[in-house]
Amino acid sequence: MAFWTRQNKDTKSKEAAIAADFDASDKPYAVLQNVSLELEGRPVLQDISLSLQEARVGIVGLNGSGKSSLVRLFNGLRMPTGGEVRMFGVSTEALREELPRYVGFVFQNPDHQAIFPTVEEEIAFGLTQLGVARAEARTQALAFLDRHHCGHLAEKPFADLSEGQKQLICLLAVLVMKPKLLILDEPMSSLDGLATRRIGRKLAKLDQKILMISHDLDLLRNFDRVLWVDEGKIRMDSVPGDVLPAYEADLEQRAERDPEGLQP
Amino acid sequence: MISLYLPGQSWLHRCPVRLKLLCLAIASLLIFPISDPRLLGIVLIVVVGLYGSLGPQGLRQLKALKPLVSLVVIIFLLHIVAGSWLEGVTAVLRLVVMVLLANLVSITTRMDDMMEAVMPLFAPLRLLGMSPRKPALAVTLVLRFAPVLLSVYSSLREAYQARSGRRTSWRLMAPFLLQSLAMSENVAEALSARGGADGLRQDKA
């Protein structure tokens, strides 16, 4: 397919190609070729090559291993310092400003993600970002909240919601933009067990492809593929049945060998 | 919770924002020159009546005056010292009436309606190459993050109290500022993840 082989400068046809190509689900949505990333002179990711097409991909790894930087390469929040990241066949350098249209990102802390004082405004924001007029955006936002059984929250101040409701609204605020890929960076870390299960069920039903970082390994057991990131490299890349036990065993072993965390 | 908006469907909620702002401006211009405390008293009663027209929860919104109490007392005392207590009454009444009127618009207008109404005022920024959306977004962010910053401060204070026994200290200012700055980076990142302050370019949709 011509689209894959040449950089398309004409955005309209790029969009059409992205839509058509990506919906053929056997195409990888993300391809990394020898990607490395340095932040303030410190190597964060080293020579990573992979291609992702599975509907559900999980990422595990210790804090500081580079997981968060890795997922930020997929939505253009970070640009590789070496190699190339191609999303939907196009280099993220070329697609940077349009990536939020295709890639939704849910952050760890909902209080850092919500920008607006009330729930309805937060949802409507995504629509106005896509060019929908204010009044229409509000109508659509209310209908969207209703569809997701959150109509009663529409007028509430974001600050008054429970943690679970906050994260749910953050998720909806991203979904309302109809992304093709949803990236979640430890979305459950501030949630209790009930809210975690609720959000987990919601995620399982989505049509979007999902790429999720999680320290709660149970959430990844039904995924199609899990990447284990360790010291800026992919240490293991396989089905959860292989990766998760190996990762847990490694954690046990490291805690046993170095109980105080004295070694780097 | 700092966002002042009082959800509801009253006649004032349905009234167009620009009309409310215009009425507020005209009322302020008319009220400001009034120096007869009796007349101001009548105006105050009318304003309280307007709050009453929103129902009992409307009257509860008169609490907006609470932070003004110390200021009012100081103004009044200064006038007494200067031997002009009647002028003091006038000054205090004028202040209270103005604040209540402005607050009435705040509690019956949604944030984004307000932004949309004032956005044309920022239009000249376009000449300087700046998007008029930016100042509007900035105001929104202030409203959104004031309660978040308060809770950051209160957790710092709790952490301090848990280990020092004392309630608060000026020393908390440094970590508070650092945490706020770190948080602003996260928020900026979240904003760019959804297309940034200027929105996604429409010619491409």
CSV table of C-alpha atoms in Angstrom, one decimal:
chain,number,residue,atom,x,y,z
A,1,MET,CA,0.0,0.0,0.0
A,2,ALA,CA,1.4,3.3,-1.1
A,3,PHE,CA,0.4,4.9,2.2
A,4,TRP,CA,2.8,2.8,4.1
A,5,THR,CA,5.8,3.5,1.9
A,6,ARG,CA,5.7,7.2,1.4
A,7,GLN,CA,5.2,10.2,3.6
A,8,ASN,CA,2.0,11.9,2.7
A,9,LYS,CA,2.1,15.6,2.9
A,10,ASP,CA,-1.5,16.1,2.0
A,11,THR,CA,-3.3,15.9,5.4
A,12,LYS,CA,-6.8,15.1,4.0
A,13,SER,CA,-5.6,12.0,2.3
A,14,LYS,CA,-3.5,11.2,5.3
A,15,GLU,CA,-6.6,11.3,7.4
A,16,ALA,CA,-8.5,9.1,5.0
A,17,ALA,CA,-5.6,6.7,4.9
A,18,ILE,CA,-5.4,6.5,8.6
A,19,ALA,CA,-9.1,5.8,9.0
A,20,ALA,CA,-9.2,3.2,6.3
A,21,ASP,CA,-5.9,1.5,7.2
A,22,PHE,CA,-6.3,1.4,10.9
A,23,ASP,CA,-9.7,-0.1,10.7
A,24,ALA,CA,-8.2,-3.1,9.0
A,25,SER,CA,-7.2,-4.4,12.4
A,26,ASP,CA,-4.3,-6.6,11.3
A,27,LYS,CA,-2.3,-3.5,10.6
A,28,PRO,CA,0.0,-2.4,13.4
A,29,TYR,CA,-1.1,0.9,14.9
A,30,ALA,CA,2.4,1.7,16.2
A,31,VAL,CA,5.8,0.8,14.9
A,32,LEU,CA,9.0,1.7,16.7
A,33,GLN,CA,12.3,1.3,14.8
A,34,ASN,CA,15.5,1.5,16.9
A,35,VAL,CA,13.9,4.1,19.1
A,36,SER,CA,15.9,5.7,21.8
A,37,LEU,CA,15.1,8.6,24.1
A,38,GLU,CA,17.2,10.9,26.2
A,39,LEU,CA,15.8,13.3,28.7
A,40,GLU,CA,18.2,16.0,30.0
A,41,GLY,CA,21.2,14.0,28.8
A,42,ARG,CA,20.0,10.8,30.6
A,43,PRO,CA,19.2,7.8,28.5
A,44,VAL,CA,15.6,6.7,29.3
A,45,LEU,CA,14.9,4.3,26.4
A,46,GLN,CA,17.5,2.4,24.4
A,47,ASP,CA,17.1,0.9,21.0
A,48,ILE,CA,13.6,-0.3,21.1
A,49,SER,CA,12.0,-1.9,18.1
A,50,LEU,CA,8.5,-3.2,18.2
A,51,SER,CA,5.2,-3.2,16.4
A,52,LEU,CA,1.8,-3.2,18.1
A,53,GLN,CA,-1.5,-4.3,16.6
A,54,GLU,CA,-3.2,-6.3,19.4
A,55,ALA,CA,-6.5,-5.0,20.8
A,56,ARG,CA,-5.2,-5.1,24.4
A,57,VAL,CA,-1.6,-4.5,25.3
A,58,GLY,CA,-0.3,-4.2,28.8
A,59,ILE,CA,3.0,-2.7,30.1
A,60,VAL,CA,4.7,-3.6,33.3
A,61,GLY,CA,7.9,-2.5,34.9
A,62,LEU,CA,9.4,-0.7,37.9
A,63,ASN,CA,9.1,3.0,38.6
A,64,GLY,CA,11.7,4.8,36.5
A,65,SER,CA,12.0,1.9,34.0
A,66,GLY,CA,10.8,4.1,31.1
A,67,LYS,CA,7.2,2.8,30.8
A,68,SER,CA,5.7,6.3,31.0
A,69,SER,CA,8.2,7.8,28.6
A,70,LEU,CA,7.5,4.9,26.2
A,71,VAL,CA,3.7,5.4,26.1
A,72,ARG,CA,4.3,9.2,25.7
A,73,LEU,CA,6.0,8.4,22.4
A,74,PHE,CA,2.7,7.1,21.0
A,75,ASN,CA,0.7,10.4,21.4
A,76,GLY,CA,3.5,12.8,20.6
A,77,LEU,CA,4.1,14.1,24.1
A,78,ARG,CA,7.7,12.9,23.6
A,79,MET,CA,9.7,12.7,20.4
A,80,PRO,CA,12.4,10.0,20.1
A,81,THR,CA,15.9,11.3,20.1
A,82,GLY,CA,17.0,8.4,17.9
A,83,GLY,CA,15.1,6.1,15.6
A,84,GLU,CA,11.5,6.6,14.4
A,85,VAL,CA,8.0,6.1,15.9
A,86,ARG,CA,5.3,5.6,13.3
A,87,MET,CA,1.7,5.8,14.4
A,88,PHE,CA,-0.9,4.5,11.9
A,89,GLY,CA,1.9,4.4,9.4
A,90,VAL,CA,2.9,8.1,9.8
A,91,SER,CA,6.0,9.4,11.6
A,92,THR,CA,5.0,11.1,14.9
A,93,GLU,CA,7.1,14.0,13.8
A,94,ALA,CA,4.7,14.6,10.9
A,95,LEU,CA,1.6,13.8,12.8
A,96,ARG,CA,2.4,15.4,16.1
A,97,GLU,CA,-0.3,18.1,16.2
A,98,GLU,CA,-3.0,15.8,15.1
A,99,LEU,CA,-2.2,12.8,17.3
A,100,PRO,CA,-4.6,13.8,20.1
A,101,ARG,CA,-7.4,13.2,17.5
A,102,TYR,CA,-6.4,9.5,17.3
A,103,VAL,CA,-4.8,8.7,20.5
A,104,GLY,CA,-6.6,9.3,23.8
A,105,PHE,CA,-4.5,9.5,27.0
A,106,VAL,CA,-5.7,8.9,30.5
A,107,PHE,CA,-3.3,9.9,33.2
A,108,GLN,CA,-2.6,8.5,36.6
A,109,ASN,CA,-4.0,11.3,38.6
A,110,PRO,CA,-7.4,12.6,37.5
A,111,ASP,CA,-6.8,15.8,39.3
A,112,HIS,CA,-4.0,16.6,36.9
A,113,GLN,CA,-6.1,15.8,33.9
A,114,ALA,CA,-9.4,17.6,34.4
A,115,ILE,CA,-9.2,21.2,33.2
A,116,PHE,CA,-12.7,22.5,33.8
A,117,PRO,CA,-14.6,23.2,37.0
A,118,THR,CA,-17.7,21.2,36.1
A,119,VAL,CA,-18.1,17.7,34.6
A,120,GLU,CA,-20.1,18.8,31.5
A,121,GLU,CA,-17.6,21.4,30.6
A,122,GLU,CA,-14.8,18.8,30.9
A,123,ILE,CA,-16.6,16.5,28.5
A,124,ALA,CA,-17.6,19.3,26.1
A,125,PHE,CA,-13.9,20.5,25.9
A,126,GLY,CA,-12.9,17.5,23.9
A,127,LEU,CA,-15.6,18.2,21.4
A,128,THR,CA,-14.8,21.9,21.0
A,129,GLN,CA,-11.2,20.8,20.5
A,130,LEU,CA,-12.4,18.9,17.5
A,131,GLY,CA,-14.2,22.0,16.2
A,132,VAL,CA,-17.7,21.5,17.5
A,133,ALA,CA,-19.4,24.8,18.4
A,134,ARG,CA,-20.0,25.6,22.1
A,135,ALA,CA,-23.8,25.1,22.3
A,136,GLU,CA,-23.7,21.9,20.2
A,137,ALA,CA,-20.8,20.6,22.2
A,138,ARG,CA,-22.8,21.0,25.4
A,139,THR,CA,-25.8,19.2,24.0
A,140,GLN,CA,-23.6,16.4,22.7
A,141,ALA,CA,-21.7,16.2,26.0
A,142,LEU,CA,-25.0,15.9,28.0
A,143,ALA,CA,-26.2,13.1,25.7
A,144,PHE,CA,-22.8,11.4,25.9
A,145,LEU,CA,-22.9,11.5,29.7
A,146,ASP,CA,-26.5,10.1,29.7
A,147,ARG,CA,-25.4,7.3,27.5
A,148,HIS,CA,-22.7,6.4,30.0
A,149,HIS,CA,-25.1,6.7,32.9
A,150,CYS,CA,-23.4,9.8,34.2
A,151,GLY,CA,-26.1,12.3,33.4
A,152,HIS,CA,-26.6,13.1,37.1
A,153,LEU,CA,-23.0,14.3,37.4
A,154,ALA,CA,-23.2,16.8,34.5
A,155,GLU,CA,-23.5,19.9,36.6
A,156,LYS,CA,-21.3,18.8,39.5
A,157,PRO,CA,-18.0,20.5,40.2
A,158,PHE,CA,-15.2,18.1,39.4
A,159,ALA,CA,-13.6,18.7,42.8
A,160,ASP,CA,-16.7,17.2,44.5
A,161,LEU,CA,-16.6,13.8,42.8
A,162,SER,CA,-15.3,10.6,44.4
A,163,GLU,CA,-11.9,9.4,43.1
A,164,GLY,CA,-13.7,6.7,41.0
A,165,GLN,CA,-16.1,9.2,39.5
A,166,LYS,CA,-13.2,11.5,38.7
A,167,GLN,CA,-11.3,8.8,36.8
A,168,LEU,CA,-14.4,7.8,35.0
A,169,ILE,CA,-15.0,11.3,33.9
A,170,CYS,CA,-11.4,11.6,32.7
A,171,LEU,CA,-11.9,8.5,30.7
A,172,LEU,CA,-15.2,9.7,29.2
A,173,ALA,CA,-13.6,13.1,28.4
A,174,VAL,CA,-11.1,11.3,26.3
A,175,LEU,CA,-13.5,8.8,24.8
A,176,VAL,CA,-15.8,11.6,23.6
A,177,MET,CA,-13.1,12.5,21.1
A,178,LYS,CA,-13.5,9.0,19.6
A,179,PRO,CA,-9.8,8.1,19.6
A,180,LYS,CA,-8.7,4.9,17.8
A,181,LEU,CA,-6.2,4.1,20.5
A,182,LEU,CA,-6.5,4.6,24.2
A,183,ILE,CA,-3.4,4.8,26.3
A,184,LEU,CA,-3.8,4.6,30.1
A,185,ASP,CA,-0.8,5.4,32.4
A,186,GLU,CA,-1.6,3.6,35.7
A,187,PRO,CA,-5.2,4.7,35.6
A,188,MET,CA,-6.2,2.7,38.7
A,189,SER,CA,-3.5,3.7,41.1
A,190,SER,CA,-5.6,6.2,43.1
A,191,LEU,CA,-8.8,4.0,43.0
A,192,ASP,CA,-10.3,1.6,45.5
A,193,GLY,CA,-11.1,-2.0,44.6
A,194,LEU,CA,-14.6,-1.3,43.6
A,195,ALA,CA,-13.8,1.7,41.3
A,196,THR,CA,-11.0,-0.4,39.8
A,197,ARG,CA,-13.4,-3.1,38.9
A,198,ARG,CA,-15.9,-0.7,37.5
A,199,ILE,CA,-13.4,1.1,35.3
A,200,GLY,CA,-11.9,-2.3,34.3
A,201,ARG,CA,-15.3,-3.5,33.1
A,202,LYS,CA,-15.8,-0.3,31.2
A,203,LEU,CA,-12.5,-0.6,29.5
A,204,ALA,CA,-13.1,-4.2,28.5
A,205,LYS,CA,-16.2,-3.3,26.6
A,206,LEU,CA,-14.5,-0.5,24.5
A,207,ASP,CA,-14.0,-0.9,20.8
A,208,GLN,CA,-10.8,1.1,21.0
A,209,LYS,CA,-7.4,-0.6,21.1
A,210,ILE,CA,-5.9,-0.2,24.5
A,211,LEU,CA,-2.4,0.2,25.8
A,212,MET,CA,-2.3,0.2,29.5
A,213,ILE,CA,0.5,0.6,32.1
A,214,SER,CA,-0.4,-1.1,35.4
A,215,HIS,CA,1.2,-2.2,38.6
A,216,ASP,CA,-2.0,-4.2,39.4
A,217,LEU,CA,-1.1,-7.3,37.3
A,218,ASP,CA,-4.5,-8.8,37.7
A,219,LEU,CA,-5.8,-6.2,35.4
A,220,LEU,CA,-3.6,-7.5,32.6
A,221,ARG,CA,-4.3,-11.2,32.8
A,222,ASN,CA,-6.9,-11.2,30.0
A,223,PHE,CA,-4.8,-9.0,27.7
A,224,ASP,CA,-3.5,-10.1,24.4
A,225,ARG,CA,0.1,-9.1,25.0
A,226,VAL,CA,2.3,-7.7,27.8
A,227,LEU,CA,5.5,-5.8,27.5
A,228,TRP,CA,8.0,-5.8,30.4
A,229,VAL,CA,10.1,-2.6,30.4
A,230,ASP,CA,13.3,-2.8,32.4
A,231,GLU,CA,16.0,-0.1,32.5
A,232,GLY,CA,14.8,1.5,29.2
A,233,LYS,CA,14.6,-1.7,27.3
A,234,ILE,CA,12.0,-4.3,26.5
A,235,ARG,CA,13.0,-7.2,28.7
A,236,MET,CA,10.1,-9.5,27.7
A,237,ASP,CA,7.3,-9.3,25.2
A,238,SER,CA,4.8,-12.1,25.1
A,239,VAL,CA,1.3,-13.2,26.3
A,240,PRO,CA,0.5,-12.4,29.9
A,241,GLY,CA,0.6,-16.0,30.9
A,242,ASP,CA,4.4,-15.9,30.2
A,243,VAL,CA,5.3,-12.3,31.1
A,244,LEU,CA,3.4,-11.8,34.3
A,245,PRO,CA,4.8,-14.8,36.3
A,246,ALA,CA,8.3,-14.1,35.1
A,247,TYR,CA,7.9,-10.4,36.2
A,248,GLU,CA,6.5,-11.4,39.6
A,249,ALA,CA,9.3,-13.9,40.1
A,250,ASP,CA,11.9,-11.3,39.3
A,251,LEU,CA,10.3,-8.9,41.8
A,252,GLU,CA,10.4,-11.6,44.5
A,253,GLN,CA,14.0,-12.4,43.7
A,254,ARG,CA,15.1,-8.8,43.7
A,255,ALA,CA,13.3,-8.1,47.0
A,256,GLU,CA,14.9,-11.2,48.5
A,257,ARG,CA,18.4,-10.4,47.2
A,258,ASP,CA,18.3,-6.7,48.2
A,259,PRO,CA,15.7,-6.2,50.9
A,260,GLU,CA,16.8,-2.6,51.6
A,261,GLY,CA,16.9,-1.5,48.0
A,262,LEU,CA,20.6,-0.6,48.3
A,263,GLN,CA,21.6,-1.8,44.9
A,264,PRO,CA,20.7,0.3,41.8
B,1,MET,CA,-15.1,24.2,46.3
B,2,ILE,CA,-14.5,27.6,44.9
B,3,SER,CA,-16.5,27.6,41.7
B,4,LEU,CA,-19.3,29.9,42.7
B,5,TYR,CA,-21.9,28.6,40.2
B,6,LEU,CA,-25.2,27.5,41.8
B,7,PRO,CA,-26.8,24.9,39.6
B,8,GLY,CA,-30.4,25.8,38.9
B,9,GLN,CA,-33.1,26.8,36.4
B,10,SER,CA,-34.2,30.2,37.9
B,11,TRP,CA,-35.1,33.2,35.7
B,12,LEU,CA,-31.7,34.6,36.3
B,13,HIS,CA,-30.1,31.4,35.1
B,14,ARG,CA,-32.1,31.6,31.9
B,15,CYS,CA,-31.3,35.3,31.4
B,16,PRO,CA,-28.7,35.8,28.6
B,17,VAL,CA,-25.2,36.3,30.0
B,18,ARG,CA,-24.5,39.5,28.1
B,19,LEU,CA,-27.7,41.0,29.3
B,20,LYS,CA,-26.8,40.2,32.9
B,21,LEU,CA,-23.3,41.7,32.5
B,22,LEU,CA,-24.8,44.8,30.8
B,23,CYS,CA,-27.4,45.2,33.6
B,24,LEU,CA,-24.6,44.8,36.2
B,25,ALA,CA,-22.6,47.5,34.6
B,26,ILE,CA,-25.5,49.9,34.3
B,27,ALA,CA,-26.6,49.2,37.9
B,28,SER,CA,-23.0,49.8,39.1
B,29,LEU,CA,-22.9,53.1,37.3
B,30,LEU,CA,-26.2,54.2,38.8
B,31,ILE,CA,-25.5,53.0,42.3
B,32,PHE,CA,-22.0,54.3,42.7
B,33,PRO,CA,-23.0,58.0,42.9
B,34,ILE,CA,-25.7,57.4,45.4
B,35,SER,CA,-24.7,58.9,48.7
B,36,ASP,CA,-27.9,58.7,50.7
B,37,PRO,CA,-27.7,55.8,53.0
B,38,ARG,CA,-31.5,55.4,53.1
B,39,LEU,CA,-31.6,55.1,49.3
B,40,LEU,CA,-28.8,52.6,49.5
B,41,GLY,CA,-30.7,50.7,52.2
B,42,ILE,CA,-33.6,50.4,49.8
B,43,VAL,CA,-31.3,49.1,47.0
B,44,LEU,CA,-29.9,46.6,49.4
B,45,ILE,CA,-33.4,45.3,50.2
B,46,VAL,CA,-34.1,45.0,46.5
B,47,VAL,CA,-30.8,43.1,45.9
B,48,VAL,CA,-31.6,40.7,48.8
B,49,GLY,CA,-35.0,40.3,47.2
B,50,LEU,CA,-33.3,39.2,44.0
B,51,TYR,CA,-31.4,36.6,45.9
B,52,GLY,CA,-34.7,35.5,47.5
B,53,SER,CA,-36.2,35.1,44.0
B,54,LEU,CA,-33.8,32.2,43.5
B,55,GLY,CA,-35.4,30.4,46.5
B,56,PRO,CA,-34.0,29.5,49.9
B,57,GLN,CA,-30.7,28.3,48.5
B,58,GLY,CA,-30.4,31.7,46.8
B,59,LEU,CA,-30.6,33.4,50.2
B,60,ARG,CA,-28.0,31.0,51.5
B,61,GLN,CA,-25.7,32.5,48.8
B,62,LEU,CA,-25.6,35.7,50.8
B,63,LYS,CA,-22.7,34.0,52.6
B,64,ALA,CA,-20.6,35.5,49.8
B,65,LEU,CA,-20.4,38.5,52.2
B,66,LYS,CA,-18.5,36.5,54.9
B,67,PRO,CA,-15.0,37.2,53.7
B,68,LEU,CA,-15.9,40.9,53.5
B,69,VAL,CA,-16.8,41.2,57.2
B,70,SER,CA,-13.3,42.2,58.4
B,71,LEU,CA,-12.9,44.7,55.6
B,72,VAL,CA,-16.3,46.2,56.3
B,73,VAL,CA,-15.4,46.5,60.0
B,74,ILE,CA,-12.1,48.3,59.2
B,75,ILE,CA,-13.8,50.7,56.8
B,76,PHE,CA,-16.4,51.5,59.4
B,77,LEU,CA,-13.9,52.0,62.2
B,78,LEU,CA,-11.8,54.3,60.1
B,79,HIS,CA,-14.9,56.4,59.4
B,80,ILE,CA,-15.8,56.5,63.1
B,81,VAL,CA,-12.2,57.6,63.9
B,82,ALA,CA,-12.5,60.3,61.3
B,83,GLY,CA,-15.8,61.3,62.8
B,84,SER,CA,-17.9,60.6,59.8
B,85,TRP,CA,-19.9,57.5,60.7
B,86,LEU,CA,-22.7,58.3,58.3
B,87,GLU,CA,-20.3,58.3,55.4
B,88,GLY,CA,-19.0,55.0,56.8
B,89,VAL,CA,-22.5,53.5,56.6
B,90,THR,CA,-22.8,54.7,53.0
B,91,ALA,CA,-19.4,53.3,52.0
B,92,VAL,CA,-20.2,49.9,53.6
B,93,LEU,CA,-23.7,49.7,52.1
B,94,ARG,CA,-22.3,50.6,48.6
B,95,LEU,CA,-19.6,48.0,48.9
B,96,VAL,CA,-22.0,45.3,50.0
B,97,VAL,CA,-24.6,46.1,47.3
B,98,MET,CA,-21.9,46.0,44.6
B,99,VAL,CA,-20.4,42.8,45.7
B,100,LEU,CA,-23.8,41.1,46.1
B,101,LEU,CA,-24.9,42.2,42.6
B,102,ALA,CA,-21.7,41.0,41.0
B,103,ASN,CA,-21.9,37.7,43.0
B,104,LEU,CA,-25.5,37.3,41.8
B,105,VAL,CA,-24.2,37.2,38.2
B,106,SER,CA,-21.5,34.7,39.2
B,107,ILE,CA,-23.8,32.3,40.9
B,108,THR,CA,-26.3,32.2,38.1
B,109,THR,CA,-23.9,32.0,35.1
B,110,ARG,CA,-22.0,28.9,34.0
B,111,MET,CA,-18.3,29.3,33.6
B,112,ASP,CA,-18.2,28.5,29.9
B,113,ASP,CA,-21.1,30.9,29.2
B,114,MET,CA,-19.3,33.6,30.9
B,115,MET,CA,-16.1,32.8,29.0
B,116,GLU,CA,-18.0,32.8,25.7
B,117,ALA,CA,-19.6,36.2,26.6
B,118,VAL,CA,-16.3,37.9,27.3
B,119,MET,CA,-14.2,36.1,24.7
B,120,PRO,CA,-14.9,38.9,22.0
B,121,LEU,CA,-13.1,41.3,24.4
B,122,PHE,CA,-10.0,39.3,23.9
B,123,ALA,CA,-10.3,39.4,20.1
B,124,PRO,CA,-7.7,42.2,19.7
B,125,LEU,CA,-5.1,39.6,21.0
B,126,ARG,CA,-5.4,38.0,17.6
B,127,LEU,CA,-3.6,41.1,16.2
B,128,LEU,CA,-0.7,40.1,18.4
B,129,GLY,CA,-0.8,36.6,17.1
B,130,MET,CA,-2.3,35.2,20.3
B,131,SER,CA,-5.4,33.0,20.4
B,132,PRO,CA,-8.3,34.7,22.3
B,133,ARG,CA,-9.0,31.2,23.8
B,134,LYS,CA,-5.9,31.4,25.9
B,135,PRO,CA,-7.0,34.0,28.5
B,136,ALA,CA,-10.4,32.4,28.8
B,137,LEU,CA,-8.7,29.0,29.4
B,138,ALA,CA,-6.4,30.6,32.0
B,139,VAL,CA,-9.4,31.9,34.0
B,140,THR,CA,-11.0,28.5,33.8
B,141,LEU,CA,-7.8,26.8,35.0
B,142,VAL,CA,-7.7,29.1,38.0
B,143,LEU,CA,-11.2,28.2,39.0
B,144,ARG,CA,-10.6,24.5,38.5
B,145,PHE,CA,-7.3,24.4,40.4
B,146,ALA,CA,-7.9,26.6,43.3
B,147,PRO,CA,-9.6,23.8,45.3
B,148,VAL,CA,-6.9,21.3,44.2
B,149,LEU,CA,-4.2,23.7,45.4
B,150,LEU,CA,-6.0,24.1,48.7
B,151,SER,CA,-6.1,20.3,49.2
B,152,VAL,CA,-2.4,20.1,48.3
B,153,TYR,CA,-1.7,22.7,51.0
B,154,SER,CA,-3.9,20.9,53.5
B,155,SER,CA,-2.1,17.6,53.0
B,156,LEU,CA,1.2,19.4,53.4
B,157,ARG,CA,0.0,20.9,56.6
B,158,GLU,CA,-1.3,17.5,57.9
B,159,ALA,CA,2.1,15.9,57.1
B,160,TYR,CA,3.8,18.7,58.9
B,161,GLN,CA,1.5,18.5,61.9
B,162,ALA,CA,1.9,14.7,62.1
B,163,ARG,CA,5.6,15.1,62.7
B,164,SER,CA,5.9,18.4,64.4
B,165,GLY,CA,2.8,18.7,66.4
B,166,ARG,CA,2.4,22.3,65.2
B,167,ARG,CA,-0.4,23.3,62.9
B,168,THR,CA,1.4,25.3,60.3
B,169,SER,CA,4.5,27.1,59.4
B,170,TRP,CA,5.9,29.5,56.8
B,171,ARG,CA,8.3,26.7,55.9
B,172,LEU,CA,5.4,25.0,54.1
B,173,MET,CA,5.5,27.7,51.4
B,174,ALA,CA,8.5,26.3,49.6
B,175,PRO,CA,7.2,22.7,49.2
B,176,PHE,CA,3.8,24.1,48.4
B,177,LEU,CA,5.2,26.2,45.5
B,178,LEU,CA,7.4,23.3,44.3
B,179,GLN,CA,4.4,20.9,44.3
B,180,SER,CA,2.3,23.5,42.5
B,181,LEU,CA,4.9,23.9,39.8
B,182,ALA,CA,5.3,20.2,39.4
B,183,MET,CA,1.5,19.9,39.1
B,184,SER,CA,1.3,22.6,36.5
B,185,GLU,CA,3.6,20.6,34.3
B,186,ASN,CA,1.3,17.6,34.6
B,187,VAL,CA,-1.7,19.7,33.7
B,188,ALA,CA,0.1,21.2,30.7
B,189,GLU,CA,0.9,17.7,29.6
B,190,ALA,CA,-2.7,16.6,29.9
B,191,LEU,CA,-3.8,19.7,28.0
B,192,SER,CA,-1.5,18.9,25.1
B,193,ALA,CA,-2.6,15.3,25.1
B,194,ARG,CA,-6.1,16.6,24.2
B,195,GLY,CA,-4.9,19.0,21.5
B,196,GLY,CA,-3.5,21.9,23.4
B,197,ALA,CA,-4.8,25.4,24.2
B,198,ASP,CA,-5.5,26.3,20.6
B,199,GLY,CA,-7.5,23.2,19.8
B,200,LEU,CA,-7.0,20.8,16.9
B,201,ARG,CA,-6.8,22.6,13.6
B,202,GLN,CA,-10.1,22.6,11.9
B,203,ASP,CA,-9.0,22.8,8.2
B,204,LYS,CA,-7.8,19.2,8.7
B,205,ALA,CA,-11.0,17.7,10.0
